[in-house]
mmCIF file of C-alpha atoms in Angstrom:
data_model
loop_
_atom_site.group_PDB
_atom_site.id
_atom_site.type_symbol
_atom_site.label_atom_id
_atom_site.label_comp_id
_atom_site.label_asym_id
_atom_site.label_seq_id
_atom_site.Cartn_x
_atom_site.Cartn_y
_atom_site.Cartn_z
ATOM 1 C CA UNK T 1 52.319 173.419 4.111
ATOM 2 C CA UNK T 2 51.223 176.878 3.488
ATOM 3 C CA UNK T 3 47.861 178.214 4.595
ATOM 4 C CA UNK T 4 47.031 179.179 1.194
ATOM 5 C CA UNK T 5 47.765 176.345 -0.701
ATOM 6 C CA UNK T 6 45.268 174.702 0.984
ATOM 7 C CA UNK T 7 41.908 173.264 -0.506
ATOM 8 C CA UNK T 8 39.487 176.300 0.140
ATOM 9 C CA UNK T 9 42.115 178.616 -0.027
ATOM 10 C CA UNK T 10 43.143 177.782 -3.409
ATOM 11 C CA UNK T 11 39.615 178.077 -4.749
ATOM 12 C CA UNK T 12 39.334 181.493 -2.581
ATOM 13 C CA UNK T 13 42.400 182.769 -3.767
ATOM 14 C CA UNK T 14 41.558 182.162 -7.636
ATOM 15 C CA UNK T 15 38.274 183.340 -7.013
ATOM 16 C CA UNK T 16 40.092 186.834 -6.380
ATOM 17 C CA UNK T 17 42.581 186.448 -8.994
ATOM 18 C CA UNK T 18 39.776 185.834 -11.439
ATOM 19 C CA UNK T 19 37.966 189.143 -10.702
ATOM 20 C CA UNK T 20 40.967 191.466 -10.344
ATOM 21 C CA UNK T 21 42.347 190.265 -13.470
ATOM 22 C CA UNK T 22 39.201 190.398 -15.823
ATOM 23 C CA UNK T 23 39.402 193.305 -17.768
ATOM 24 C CA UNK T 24 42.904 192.195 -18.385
ATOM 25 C CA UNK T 25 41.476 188.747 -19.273
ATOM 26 C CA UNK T 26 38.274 190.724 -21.744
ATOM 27 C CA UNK T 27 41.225 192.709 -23.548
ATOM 28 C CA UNK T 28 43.890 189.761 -23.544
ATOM 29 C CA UNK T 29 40.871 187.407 -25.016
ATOM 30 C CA UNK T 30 39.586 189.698 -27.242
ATOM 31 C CA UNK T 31 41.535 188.967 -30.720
ATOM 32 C CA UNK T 32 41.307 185.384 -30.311
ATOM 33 C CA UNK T 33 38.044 184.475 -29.930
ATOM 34 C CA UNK T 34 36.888 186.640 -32.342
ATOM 35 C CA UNK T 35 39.540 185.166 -34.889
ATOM 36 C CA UNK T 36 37.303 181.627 -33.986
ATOM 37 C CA UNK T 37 34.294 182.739 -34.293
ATOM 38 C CA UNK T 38 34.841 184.833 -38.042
ATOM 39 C CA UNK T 39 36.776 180.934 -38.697
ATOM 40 C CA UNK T 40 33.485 179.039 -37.591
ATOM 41 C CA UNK T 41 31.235 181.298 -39.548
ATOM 42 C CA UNK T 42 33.933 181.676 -42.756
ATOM 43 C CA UNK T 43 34.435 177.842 -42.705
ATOM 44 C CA UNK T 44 30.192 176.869 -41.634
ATOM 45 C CA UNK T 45 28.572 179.620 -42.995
ATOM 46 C CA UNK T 46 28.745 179.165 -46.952
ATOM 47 C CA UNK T 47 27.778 175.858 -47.294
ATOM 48 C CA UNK T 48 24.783 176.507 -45.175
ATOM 49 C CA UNK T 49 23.570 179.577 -46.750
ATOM 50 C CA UNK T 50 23.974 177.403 -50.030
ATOM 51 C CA UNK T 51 22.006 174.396 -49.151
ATOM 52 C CA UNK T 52 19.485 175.819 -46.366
ATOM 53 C CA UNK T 53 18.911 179.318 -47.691
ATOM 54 C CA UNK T 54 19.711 178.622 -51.853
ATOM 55 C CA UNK T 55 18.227 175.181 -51.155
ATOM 56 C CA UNK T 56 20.775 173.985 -53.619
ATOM 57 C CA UNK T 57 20.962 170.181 -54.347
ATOM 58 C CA UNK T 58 23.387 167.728 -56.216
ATOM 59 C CA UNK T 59 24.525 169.237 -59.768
ATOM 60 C CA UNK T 60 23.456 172.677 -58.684
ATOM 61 C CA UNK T 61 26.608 172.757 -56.100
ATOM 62 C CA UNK T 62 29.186 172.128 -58.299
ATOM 63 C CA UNK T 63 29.988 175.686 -59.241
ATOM 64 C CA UNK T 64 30.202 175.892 -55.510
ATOM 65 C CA UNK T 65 32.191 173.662 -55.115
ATOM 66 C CA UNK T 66 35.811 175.202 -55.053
ATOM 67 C CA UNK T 67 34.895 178.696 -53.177
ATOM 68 C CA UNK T 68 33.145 176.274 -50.999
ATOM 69 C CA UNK T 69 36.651 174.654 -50.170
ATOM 70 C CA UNK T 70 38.183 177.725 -50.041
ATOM 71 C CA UNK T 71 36.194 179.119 -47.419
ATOM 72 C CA UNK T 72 36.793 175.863 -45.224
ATOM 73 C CA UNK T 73 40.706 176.291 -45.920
ATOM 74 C CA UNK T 74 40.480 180.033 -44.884
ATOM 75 C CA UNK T 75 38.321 179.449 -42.138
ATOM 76 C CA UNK T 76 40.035 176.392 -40.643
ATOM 77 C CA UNK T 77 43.401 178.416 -40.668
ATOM 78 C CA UNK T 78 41.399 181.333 -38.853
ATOM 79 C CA UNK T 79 39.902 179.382 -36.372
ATOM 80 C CA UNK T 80 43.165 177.513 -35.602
ATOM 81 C CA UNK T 81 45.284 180.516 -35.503
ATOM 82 C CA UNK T 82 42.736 182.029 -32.782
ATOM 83 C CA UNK T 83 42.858 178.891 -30.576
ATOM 84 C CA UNK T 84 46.288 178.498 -30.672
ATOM 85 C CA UNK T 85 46.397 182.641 -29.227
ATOM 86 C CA UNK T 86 43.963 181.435 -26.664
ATOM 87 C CA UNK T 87 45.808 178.901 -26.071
ATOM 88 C CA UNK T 88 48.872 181.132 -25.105
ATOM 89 C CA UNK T 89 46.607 182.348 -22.385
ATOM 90 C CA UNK T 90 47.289 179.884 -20.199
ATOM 91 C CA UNK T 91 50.566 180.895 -20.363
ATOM 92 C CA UNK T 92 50.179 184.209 -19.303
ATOM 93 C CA UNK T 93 47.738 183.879 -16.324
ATOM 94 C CA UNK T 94 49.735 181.043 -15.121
ATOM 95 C CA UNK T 95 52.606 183.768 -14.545
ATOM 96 C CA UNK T 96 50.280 185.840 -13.372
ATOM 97 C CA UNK T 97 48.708 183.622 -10.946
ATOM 98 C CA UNK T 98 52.294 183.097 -10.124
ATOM 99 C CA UNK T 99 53.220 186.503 -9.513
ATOM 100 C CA UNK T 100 49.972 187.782 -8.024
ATOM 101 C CA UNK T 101 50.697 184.336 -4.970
ATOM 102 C CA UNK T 102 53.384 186.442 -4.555
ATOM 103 C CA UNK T 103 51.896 190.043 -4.359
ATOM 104 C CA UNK T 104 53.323 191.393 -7.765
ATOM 105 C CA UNK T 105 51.443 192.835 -10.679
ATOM 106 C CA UNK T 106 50.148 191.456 -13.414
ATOM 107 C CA UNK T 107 52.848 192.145 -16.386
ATOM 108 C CA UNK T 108 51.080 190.966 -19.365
ATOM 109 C CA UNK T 109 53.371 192.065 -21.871
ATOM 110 C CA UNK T 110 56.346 190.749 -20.095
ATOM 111 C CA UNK T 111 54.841 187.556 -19.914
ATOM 112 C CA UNK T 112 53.790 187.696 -23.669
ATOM 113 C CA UNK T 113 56.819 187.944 -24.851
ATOM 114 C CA UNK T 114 58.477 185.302 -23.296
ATOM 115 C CA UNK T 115 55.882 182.643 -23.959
ATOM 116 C CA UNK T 116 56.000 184.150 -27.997
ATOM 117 C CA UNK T 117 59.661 183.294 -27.814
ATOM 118 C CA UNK T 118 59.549 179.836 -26.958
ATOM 119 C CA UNK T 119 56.166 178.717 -27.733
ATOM 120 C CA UNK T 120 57.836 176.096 -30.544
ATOM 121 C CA UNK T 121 58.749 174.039 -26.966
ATOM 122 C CA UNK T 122 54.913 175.022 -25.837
ATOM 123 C CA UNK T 123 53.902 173.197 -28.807
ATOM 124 C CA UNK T 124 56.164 169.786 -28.068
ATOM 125 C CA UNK T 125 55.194 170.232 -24.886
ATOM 126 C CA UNK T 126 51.366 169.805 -25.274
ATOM 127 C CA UNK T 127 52.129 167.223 -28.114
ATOM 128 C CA UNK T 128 53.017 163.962 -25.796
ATOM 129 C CA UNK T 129 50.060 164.725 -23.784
ATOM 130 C CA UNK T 130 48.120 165.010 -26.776
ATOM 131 C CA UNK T 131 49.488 161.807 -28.583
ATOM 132 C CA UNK T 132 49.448 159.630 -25.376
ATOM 133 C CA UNK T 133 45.510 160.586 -24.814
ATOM 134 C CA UNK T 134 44.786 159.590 -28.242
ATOM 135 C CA UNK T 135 46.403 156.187 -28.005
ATOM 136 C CA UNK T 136 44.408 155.600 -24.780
ATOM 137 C CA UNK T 137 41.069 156.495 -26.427
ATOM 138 C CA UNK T 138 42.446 154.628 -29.878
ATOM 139 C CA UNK T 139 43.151 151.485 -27.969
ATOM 140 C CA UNK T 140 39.970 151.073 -25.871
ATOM 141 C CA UNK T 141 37.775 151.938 -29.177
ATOM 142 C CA UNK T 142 39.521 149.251 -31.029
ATOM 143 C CA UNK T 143 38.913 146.578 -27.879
ATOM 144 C CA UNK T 144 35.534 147.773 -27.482
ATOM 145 C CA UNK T 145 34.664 147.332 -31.518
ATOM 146 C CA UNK T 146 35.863 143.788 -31.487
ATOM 147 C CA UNK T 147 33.952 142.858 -28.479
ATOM 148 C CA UNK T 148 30.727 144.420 -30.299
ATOM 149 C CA UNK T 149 28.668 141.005 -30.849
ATOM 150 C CA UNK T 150 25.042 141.414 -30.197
ATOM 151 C CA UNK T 151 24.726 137.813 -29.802
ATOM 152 C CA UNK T 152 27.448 137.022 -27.722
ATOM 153 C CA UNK T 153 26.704 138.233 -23.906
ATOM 154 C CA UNK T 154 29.759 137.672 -22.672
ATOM 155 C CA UNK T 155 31.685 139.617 -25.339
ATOM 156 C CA UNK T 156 29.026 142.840 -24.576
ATOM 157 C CA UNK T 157 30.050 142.469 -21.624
ATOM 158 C CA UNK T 158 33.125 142.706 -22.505
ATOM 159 C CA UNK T 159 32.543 145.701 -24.782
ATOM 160 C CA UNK T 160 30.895 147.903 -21.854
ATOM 161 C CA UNK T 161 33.597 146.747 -19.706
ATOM 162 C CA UNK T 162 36.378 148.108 -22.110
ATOM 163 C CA UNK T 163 34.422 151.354 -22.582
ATOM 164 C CA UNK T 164 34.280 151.731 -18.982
ATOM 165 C CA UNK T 165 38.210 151.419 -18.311
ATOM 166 C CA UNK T 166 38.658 153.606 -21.317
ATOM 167 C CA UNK T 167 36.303 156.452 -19.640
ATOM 168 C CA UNK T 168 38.304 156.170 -16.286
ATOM 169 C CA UNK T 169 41.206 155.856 -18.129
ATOM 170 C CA UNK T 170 41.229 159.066 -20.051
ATOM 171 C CA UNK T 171 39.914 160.819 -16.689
ATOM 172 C CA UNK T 172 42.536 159.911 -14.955
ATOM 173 C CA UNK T 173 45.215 160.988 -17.151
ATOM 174 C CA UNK T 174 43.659 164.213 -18.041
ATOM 175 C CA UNK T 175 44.151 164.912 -14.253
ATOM 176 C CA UNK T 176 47.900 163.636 -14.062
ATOM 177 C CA UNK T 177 48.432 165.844 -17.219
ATOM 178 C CA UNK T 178 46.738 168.963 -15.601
ATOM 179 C CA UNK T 179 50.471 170.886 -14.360
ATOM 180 C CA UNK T 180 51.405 170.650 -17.857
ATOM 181 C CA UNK T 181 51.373 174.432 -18.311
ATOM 182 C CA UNK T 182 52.489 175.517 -15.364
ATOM 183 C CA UNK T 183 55.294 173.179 -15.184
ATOM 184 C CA UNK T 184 56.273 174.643 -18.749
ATOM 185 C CA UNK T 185 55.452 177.707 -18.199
ATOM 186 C CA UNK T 186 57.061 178.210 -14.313
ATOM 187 C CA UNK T 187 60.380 175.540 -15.620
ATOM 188 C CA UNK T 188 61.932 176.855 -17.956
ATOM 189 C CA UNK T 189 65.361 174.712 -18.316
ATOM 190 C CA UNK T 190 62.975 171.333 -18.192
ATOM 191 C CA UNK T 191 62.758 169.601 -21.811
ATOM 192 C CA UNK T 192 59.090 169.458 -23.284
ATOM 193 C CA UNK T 193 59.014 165.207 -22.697
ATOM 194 C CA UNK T 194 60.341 166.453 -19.494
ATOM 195 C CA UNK T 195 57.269 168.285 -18.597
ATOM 196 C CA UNK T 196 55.117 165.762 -19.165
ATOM 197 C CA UNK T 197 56.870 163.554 -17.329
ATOM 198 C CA UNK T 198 57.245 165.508 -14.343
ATOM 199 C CA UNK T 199 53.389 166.539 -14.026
ATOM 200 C CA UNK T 200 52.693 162.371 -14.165
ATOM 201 C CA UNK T 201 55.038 162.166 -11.200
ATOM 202 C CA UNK T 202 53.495 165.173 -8.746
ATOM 203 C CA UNK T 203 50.131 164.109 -9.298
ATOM 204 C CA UNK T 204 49.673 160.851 -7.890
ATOM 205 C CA UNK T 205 48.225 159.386 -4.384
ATOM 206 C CA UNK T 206 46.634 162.483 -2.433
ATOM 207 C CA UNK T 207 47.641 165.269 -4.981
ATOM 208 C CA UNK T 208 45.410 163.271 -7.578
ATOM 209 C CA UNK T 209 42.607 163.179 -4.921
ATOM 210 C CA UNK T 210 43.053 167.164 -4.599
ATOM 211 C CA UNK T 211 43.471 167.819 -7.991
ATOM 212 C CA UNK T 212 40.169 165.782 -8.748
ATOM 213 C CA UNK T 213 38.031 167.900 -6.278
ATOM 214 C CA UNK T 214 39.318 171.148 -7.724
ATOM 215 C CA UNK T 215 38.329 169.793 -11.438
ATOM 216 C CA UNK T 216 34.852 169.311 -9.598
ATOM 217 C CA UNK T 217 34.856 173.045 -8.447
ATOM 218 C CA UNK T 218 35.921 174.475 -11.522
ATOM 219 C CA UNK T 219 33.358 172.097 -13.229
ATOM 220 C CA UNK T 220 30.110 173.753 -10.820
ATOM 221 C CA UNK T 221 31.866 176.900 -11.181
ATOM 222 C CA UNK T 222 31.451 177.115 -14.842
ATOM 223 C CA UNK T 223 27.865 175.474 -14.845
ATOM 224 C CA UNK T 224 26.347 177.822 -12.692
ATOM 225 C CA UNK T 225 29.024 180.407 -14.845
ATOM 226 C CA UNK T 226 26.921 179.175 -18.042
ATOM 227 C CA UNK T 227 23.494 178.828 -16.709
ATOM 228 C CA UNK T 228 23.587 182.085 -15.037
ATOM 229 C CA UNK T 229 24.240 184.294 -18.157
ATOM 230 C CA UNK T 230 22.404 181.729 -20.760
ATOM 231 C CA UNK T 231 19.238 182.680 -18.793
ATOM 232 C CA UNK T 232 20.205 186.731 -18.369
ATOM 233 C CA UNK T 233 20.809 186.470 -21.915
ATOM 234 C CA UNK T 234 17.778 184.387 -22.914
ATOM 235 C CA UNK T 235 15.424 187.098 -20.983
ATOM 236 C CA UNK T 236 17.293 189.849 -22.201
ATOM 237 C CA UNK T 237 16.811 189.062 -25.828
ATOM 238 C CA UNK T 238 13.302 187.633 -25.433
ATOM 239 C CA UNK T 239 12.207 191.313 -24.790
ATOM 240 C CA UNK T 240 13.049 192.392 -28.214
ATOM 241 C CA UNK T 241 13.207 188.982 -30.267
ATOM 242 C CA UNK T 242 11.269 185.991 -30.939
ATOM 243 C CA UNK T 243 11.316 182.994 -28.762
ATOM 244 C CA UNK T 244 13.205 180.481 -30.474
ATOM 245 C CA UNK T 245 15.627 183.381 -31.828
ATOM 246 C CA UNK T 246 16.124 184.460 -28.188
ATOM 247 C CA UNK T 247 16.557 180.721 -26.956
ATOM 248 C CA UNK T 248 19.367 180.199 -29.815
ATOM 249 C CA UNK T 249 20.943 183.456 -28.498
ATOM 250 C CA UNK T 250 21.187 181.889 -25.469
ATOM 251 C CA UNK T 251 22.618 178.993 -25.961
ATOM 252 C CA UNK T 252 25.114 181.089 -27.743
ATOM 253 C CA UNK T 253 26.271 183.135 -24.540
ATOM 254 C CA UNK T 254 25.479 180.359 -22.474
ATOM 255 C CA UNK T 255 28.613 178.114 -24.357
ATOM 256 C CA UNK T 256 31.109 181.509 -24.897
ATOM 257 C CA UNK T 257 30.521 182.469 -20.941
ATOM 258 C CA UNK T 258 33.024 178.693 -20.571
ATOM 259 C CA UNK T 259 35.771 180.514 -22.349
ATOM 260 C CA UNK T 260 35.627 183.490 -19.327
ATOM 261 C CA UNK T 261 36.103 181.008 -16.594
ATOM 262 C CA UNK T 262 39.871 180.603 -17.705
ATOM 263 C CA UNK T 263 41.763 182.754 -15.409
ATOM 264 C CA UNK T 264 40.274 180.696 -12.583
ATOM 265 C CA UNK T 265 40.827 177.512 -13.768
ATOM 266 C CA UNK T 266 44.465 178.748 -14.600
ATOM 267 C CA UNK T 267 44.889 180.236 -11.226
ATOM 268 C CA UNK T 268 43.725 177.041 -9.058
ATOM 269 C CA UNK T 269 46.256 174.616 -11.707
ATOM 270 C CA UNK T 270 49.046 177.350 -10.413
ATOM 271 C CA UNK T 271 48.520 177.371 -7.068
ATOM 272 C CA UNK T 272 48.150 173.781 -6.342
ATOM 273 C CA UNK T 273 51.114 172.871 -8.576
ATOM 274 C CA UNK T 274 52.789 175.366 -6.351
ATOM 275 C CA UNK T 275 51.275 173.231 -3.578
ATOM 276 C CA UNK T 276 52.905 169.947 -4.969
ATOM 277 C CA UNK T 277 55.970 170.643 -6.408
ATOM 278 C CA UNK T 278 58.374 170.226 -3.678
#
């Protein structure tokens, strides 16, 4: 195996991918997480302003009611529309983590406009993984809510067990899932039910084990990611705005600075596919 594919080298490598690429990433990201935030705020904000701020009650919100509705429509649409152009992200980085493995440039429009053109497969493609989670959470809620009986120990039992298997469960496909992109993105003549299929099949025995201890990296990357600005930003603004207002800003920066870590994450999921896949 390749040198660089290995453990530390894969974090090392993305490390340097992550900070060569991001101004790239700022610009790329730009659009749409501002199109989520204006969708939060179009969709959160009227209702709040109306019953916190108005301090409007029962009969009083019926005018409301309908620009109320439209606002959550509008914003819902806005917010969705923004995700789904972040979501495209992980397209492009994944060919540029591809590309930069192999010493190229980064050739963001290129990569842009092949992902535009067949991101109706991107969609089917993220669908089965979707629809297969949700079964596995579905099932072991409905177990676990017929084994709720106070009374009965051995059904609680029962219960926590179910939640338990659920939890593992769900972690454990979320890691066999992880090449989903890249396997879409890097495969192009594979079907969408094909991708899914193929990222269950390259991550099991060691690769799982590998995969797992890179999720664990990114996972201490982005805490210390999140702490570190959430407290530049909390002393920053406490210098020029009350406590509690500068704590809330904070918190603000503190859950945004998660969307930055994305290149990386991308990056590592590229290069150990690219570890895997033969």
């Amino acid at each position: 195996m390749d040198r660089k594919y290995y453990f530390w080298n894969i974090i090392g490598r993305s490390f340097v991918f992550w900070f060569k690429n991001f101004g790239v990433f700022i610009k790329a990201a730009f659009v749409p997480v501002l199109l989520q935030v204006l969708g939060l705020f179009a969709a959160l904000y009227p209702m709040h302003y109306l019953t916190s701020v108005k301090k409007l009650t029962g009969e009083a919100l019926i005018p409301y009611l309908i620009p109320i509705l439209i606002c959550l429509i509008f914003g819902i649409v806005l917010y969705c529309a923004g995700f789904w152009r972040y979501l495209l992200l992980n397209c492009y980085f994944c060919y540029g983590a591809n590309d930069y493995d192999e010493d190229r440039g980064f050739y963001l429009e290129i990569y842009k406009k092949d992902i535009l053109n067949r991101q109706g497969g991107f969609v089917k493609a993220l669908l089965w993984p979707a629809l297969y989670g949700l079964l596995i959470f579905g099932g072991g809620t409905i177990l676990t809510l017929l084994c709720i009986k106070p009374k009965v120990p051995v059904l609680m039992l029962l219960a926590i067990f179910f939640v338990l298997a659920t939890t593992v469960a769900l972690i454990i496909y979320s890691l066999k899932v992880s090449f989903v992109i890249p396997v879409f993105t890097l495969e192009k003549d594979l079907k969408p039910r094909d991708v899914l299929s193929k990222s269950l099949d390259m991550i099991k025995g060691r690769p799982l084990l590998v995969v797992f201890g890179l999720s664990v990296a990114v996972g201490v990357v982005t805490f210390v990611l999140q702490a570190l600005l959430g407290f530049i930003a909390g002393f920053g603004a406490g210098i020029f705005l009350p406590k509690e207002t500068a704590l809330q800003f904070a918190r603000i920066v503190s859950n945004l600075a998660s969307l930055v870590i994305l290149p990386f994450c991308v990056c590592i999921v590229t290069l150990a596919y690219k570890r895997f896949k033969e």
